[in-house]
Short mmCIF file of C-alpha atoms in Angstrom, two decimals:
data_model
loop_
_atom_site.label_atom_id
_atom_site.label_comp_id
_atom_site.label_asym_id
_atom_site.label_seq_id
_atom_site.Cartn_x
_atom_site.Cartn_y
_atom_site.Cartn_z
CA UNK C 1 7.36 25.78 72.53
CA UNK C 2 7.38 22.67 74.67
CA UNK C 3 9.22 19.55 73.55
CA UNK C 4 10.16 16.11 74.81
CA UNK C 5 13.26 14.23 73.67
CA UNK C 6 13.62 10.52 74.24
CA UNK C 7 16.53 8.25 73.50
CA UNK C 8 16.36 6.66 70.09
CA UNK C 9 15.25 3.07 69.90
CA UNK C 10 14.85 0.29 69.44
CA UNK C 11 16.34 -0.97 72.67
CA UNK C 12 16.94 -4.71 72.99
CA UNK C 13 17.71 -6.23 76.38
CA UNK C 14 17.99 -9.67 77.81
CA UNK C 15 15.54 -10.71 80.50
CA UNK C 16 16.54 -9.47 84.00
CA UNK C 17 18.74 -6.71 82.56
CA UNK C 18 18.61 -3.15 83.92
CA UNK C 19 16.62 -0.66 81.88
CA UNK C 20 17.11 3.07 81.46
CA UNK C 21 15.22 5.12 78.91
CA UNK C 22 16.34 8.73 78.89
CA UNK C 23 13.87 11.57 78.62
CA UNK C 24 14.56 15.30 78.70
CA UNK C 25 12.14 18.13 78.21
CA UNK C 26 11.80 21.82 77.58
CA UNK C 27 8.76 23.62 78.87
CA UNK C 28 7.66 27.21 79.19
CA UNK C 29 5.78 26.54 82.42
CA UNK C 30 5.99 24.06 85.29
CA UNK C 31 4.87 20.81 83.70
CA UNK C 32 3.67 17.51 85.06
CA UNK C 33 5.59 14.56 83.63
CA UNK C 34 4.32 11.18 82.53
CA UNK C 35 5.43 7.86 81.15
CA UNK C 36 2.92 5.97 79.04
CA UNK C 37 3.37 2.44 77.71
CA UNK C 38 1.87 1.06 74.50
CA UNK C 39 1.78 -2.69 74.00
CA UNK C 40 1.54 -3.99 70.42
CA UNK C 41 -1.82 -3.16 68.85
CA UNK C 42 -3.07 -1.40 71.99
CA UNK C 43 -3.73 2.12 73.19
CA UNK C 44 -1.61 4.04 75.66
CA UNK C 45 -1.61 3.09 79.31
CA UNK C 46 -0.40 5.41 82.03
CA UNK C 47 2.68 3.85 83.60
CA UNK C 48 3.62 6.53 86.12
CA UNK C 49 3.63 10.27 86.68
CA UNK C 50 5.28 12.98 88.75
CA UNK C 51 3.88 16.42 89.28
CA UNK C 52 6.61 18.39 91.02
CA UNK C 53 10.37 18.56 91.31
CA UNK C 54 12.05 15.62 93.08
CA UNK C 55 8.85 13.56 93.00
CA UNK C 56 9.39 9.91 92.13
CA UNK C 57 6.71 8.10 90.18
CA UNK C 58 6.67 4.32 90.40
CA UNK C 59 4.57 1.42 89.15
CA UNK C 60 5.14 -2.26 88.27
CA UNK C 61 8.83 -1.98 89.16
CA UNK C 62 9.37 1.08 86.95
CA UNK C 63 10.55 4.36 88.45
CA UNK C 64 11.23 7.88 87.24
CA UNK C 65 12.27 10.99 89.19
CA UNK C 66 11.31 14.52 88.20
CA UNK C 67 14.63 16.38 87.96
CA UNK C 68 13.98 20.06 87.44
CA UNK C 69 17.65 21.06 87.49
CA UNK C 70 18.46 18.76 84.57
CA UNK C 71 14.96 18.88 83.01
CA UNK C 72 14.89 15.11 82.92
CA UNK C 73 12.52 12.25 83.73
CA UNK C 74 14.44 9.06 82.98
CA UNK C 75 12.60 5.74 83.20
CA UNK C 76 14.32 2.86 85.03
CA UNK C 77 13.60 -0.72 85.94
CA UNK C 78 15.96 -3.01 87.76
CA UNK C 79 15.05 -6.27 86.07
CA UNK C 80 13.03 -6.34 82.85
CA UNK C 81 10.79 -9.17 81.74
CA UNK C 82 9.70 -10.32 78.29
CA UNK C 83 6.25 -8.92 79.10
CA UNK C 84 7.77 -5.41 79.32
CA UNK C 85 8.32 -5.41 75.56
CA UNK C 86 6.41 -2.35 74.35
CA UNK C 87 6.80 1.24 73.20
CA UNK C 88 7.38 3.75 75.98
CA UNK C 89 6.36 7.40 75.60
CA UNK C 90 7.56 10.22 77.78
CA UNK C 91 5.15 13.14 77.93
CA UNK C 92 4.63 16.45 79.68
CA UNK C 93 1.52 18.41 80.47
CA UNK C 94 1.94 22.15 80.29
CA UNK C 95 -0.21 25.23 79.93
CA UNK C 96 -1.12 26.14 76.38
CA UNK C 97 -2.98 29.10 75.01
CA UNK C 98 -6.53 29.64 76.21
CA UNK C 99 -5.58 28.39 79.66
CA UNK C 100 -5.70 24.66 79.05
CA UNK C 101 -3.17 21.96 79.81
CA UNK C 102 -2.23 19.63 76.96
CA UNK C 103 0.13 16.72 76.53
CA UNK C 104 3.31 16.91 74.49
CA UNK C 105 4.75 13.47 73.67
CA UNK C 106 8.20 12.26 72.85
CA UNK C 107 8.61 10.07 69.78
CA UNK C 108 8.56 6.86 71.79
CA UNK C 109 11.20 4.22 72.50
CA UNK C 110 10.58 0.64 71.47
CA UNK C 111 11.82 -1.91 73.98
CA UNK C 112 12.28 -5.56 73.11
CA UNK C 113 13.18 -8.01 75.88
CA UNK C 114 14.52 -11.38 74.81
CA UNK C 115 14.50 -14.50 77.00
CA UNK U 1 -13.98 -0.81 86.26
CA UNK U 2 -14.17 2.77 85.08
CA UNK U 3 -12.70 2.97 81.64
CA UNK U 4 -12.49 4.37 78.12
CA UNK U 5 -13.98 2.15 75.43
CA UNK U 6 -13.50 2.43 71.71
CA UNK U 7 -15.49 0.72 68.98
CA UNK U 8 -14.73 -0.87 66.70
CA UNK U 9 -11.16 -1.96 67.43
CA UNK U 10 -10.52 -2.42 63.72
CA UNK U 11 -12.26 -0.54 60.93
CA UNK U 12 -11.78 -0.98 57.20
CA UNK U 13 -13.21 1.59 54.84
CA UNK U 14 -12.87 2.49 51.21
CA UNK U 15 -11.20 5.57 49.84
CA UNK U 16 -13.69 8.44 50.09
CA UNK U 17 -16.34 6.52 52.04
CA UNK U 18 -17.35 8.28 55.29
CA UNK U 19 -16.53 6.50 58.50
CA UNK U 20 -17.39 7.07 62.15
CA UNK U 21 -15.38 5.92 65.13
CA UNK U 22 -16.91 5.73 68.57
CA UNK U 23 -15.61 6.40 72.07
CA UNK U 24 -17.39 6.07 75.38
CA UNK U 25 -16.26 6.57 78.95
CA UNK U 26 -17.48 5.59 82.37
CA UNK U 27 -15.12 7.95 84.19
CA UNK U 28 -17.56 10.88 84.01
CA UNK U 29 -14.72 13.11 82.85
CA UNK U 30 -15.38 16.54 81.42
CA UNK U 31 -12.80 16.39 78.67
CA UNK U 32 -12.61 13.98 75.74
CA UNK U 33 -9.79 13.99 73.18
CA UNK U 34 -9.13 12.42 69.81
CA UNK U 35 -5.60 11.63 68.72
CA UNK U 36 -4.23 10.25 65.48
CA UNK U 37 -1.22 7.95 65.72
CA UNK U 38 0.61 6.79 62.63
CA UNK U 39 3.03 3.93 62.66
CA UNK U 40 6.08 4.47 64.87
CA UNK U 41 5.04 8.03 65.72
CA UNK U 42 3.78 9.86 68.75
CA UNK U 43 0.05 10.53 69.06
CA UNK U 44 -1.06 13.77 67.44
CA UNK U 45 -3.95 15.68 68.98
CA UNK U 46 -6.78 16.36 66.54
CA UNK U 47 -9.31 18.07 68.84
CA UNK U 48 -10.94 17.94 72.21
CA UNK U 49 -14.22 18.67 73.93
CA UNK U 50 -14.55 20.30 77.30
CA UNK U 51 -18.12 19.38 78.11
CA UNK U 52 -19.89 20.65 74.97
CA UNK U 53 -17.20 23.14 74.01
CA UNK U 54 -15.26 21.98 70.97
CA UNK U 55 -11.62 22.93 70.37
CA UNK U 56 -9.97 22.08 67.08
CA UNK U 57 -6.18 21.97 66.72
CA UNK U 58 -5.02 24.48 64.11
CA UNK U 59 -3.56 21.85 61.78
CA UNK U 60 -6.42 19.34 61.91
CA UNK U 61 -7.82 18.88 58.39
CA UNK U 62 -11.44 19.84 57.73
CA UNK U 63 -12.01 16.23 56.71
CA UNK U 64 -12.08 15.35 60.43
CA UNK U 65 -15.14 16.24 62.48
CA UNK U 66 -16.34 15.31 65.92
CA UNK U 67 -19.55 15.10 67.88
CA UNK U 68 -20.21 14.76 71.57
CA UNK U 69 -23.93 14.15 72.16
CA UNK U 70 -23.53 13.63 75.91
CA UNK U 71 -20.88 13.33 78.62
CA UNK U 72 -20.24 9.66 77.96
CA UNK U 73 -19.91 9.50 74.19
CA UNK U 74 -17.75 11.15 71.56
CA UNK U 75 -17.53 10.35 67.86
CA UNK U 76 -14.87 10.96 65.26
CA UNK U 77 -16.21 11.39 61.72
CA UNK U 78 -13.91 11.22 58.72
CA UNK U 79 -15.90 12.61 55.84
CA UNK U 80 -13.79 11.41 52.93
CA UNK U 81 -10.97 9.16 54.08
CA UNK U 82 -7.80 9.21 52.06
CA UNK U 83 -4.98 6.68 52.11
CA UNK U 84 -3.04 9.04 54.34
CA UNK U 85 -5.72 8.79 57.03
CA UNK U 86 -4.92 5.16 57.75
CA UNK U 87 -3.76 5.20 61.36
CA UNK U 88 -4.59 4.26 64.92
CA UNK U 89 -7.16 6.65 66.40
CA UNK U 90 -6.98 7.07 70.15
CA UNK U 91 -9.64 8.51 72.40
CA UNK U 92 -8.65 9.88 75.78
CA UNK U 93 -10.38 11.56 78.69
CA UNK U 94 -9.39 13.79 81.58
CA UNK U 95 -11.22 15.36 84.45
CA UNK U 96 -10.38 18.95 83.65
CA UNK U 97 -8.37 21.19 81.34
CA UNK U 98 -7.11 23.70 83.87
CA UNK U 99 -5.48 21.32 86.35
CA UNK U 100 -1.73 20.93 85.92
CA UNK U 101 -1.59 17.57 87.64
CA UNK U 102 -4.47 16.00 85.76
CA UNK U 103 -3.98 12.72 83.87
CA UNK U 104 -5.30 11.66 80.48
CA UNK U 105 -6.67 8.13 80.26
CA UNK U 106 -6.61 6.43 76.89
CA UNK U 107 -8.81 3.87 75.25
CA UNK U 108 -7.45 0.85 73.36
CA UNK U 109 -7.65 2.61 70.00
CA UNK U 110 -9.30 1.93 66.65
CA UNK U 111 -7.05 0.81 63.82
CA UNK U 112 -8.36 2.35 60.58
CA UNK U 113 -7.45 0.85 57.23
CA UNK U 114 -8.31 2.70 54.01
CA UNK U 115 -8.49 0.63 50.85
#
């Protein structure tokens, strides 16, 4: 079946540091890939997505490139801020039984940014 | 703004006392989902509606039921909450089930406490 593997957290960075959160996946079909962010006590917000190989999703300074050859979708940001402290979920959308697409999530990576 | 709304944001119930969580959407999406998220874990899909068609995940306990009286509203009923049902409950919507590139949009969640 499908699966998403994210780097183990928590990750603690100083403000303005470079961020990478690794994400790799296995999928039986040709999935779309997503990063969602969850701030403390809140629901999930879509951060960015990519729907085909070599696509780059970007939003709020975050980027991720759909790498089919390495089955990866690593999240990066050049300079993190305290307000980026949150849990980040990598997810894929792939075809399940009965012809419907469903999300498969990674376990999440908690990021803490300190001033 | 088009959005997914969940009420209440925090719900406290007693062991065995039925509880209903509410979700509404202004996106006019066909699909509505309910997820359960326990602390430090990925969201787990309980069930979804495509229009009026209900689809239960195989491992969702019978204690969890859902209703969708119209396009905009969906309810999660927990018939006899146990201590293990304490969690964040997330509602999400998407336009379709058969579109690979479709995105799920999440509400802010309801935090359920069982005493």
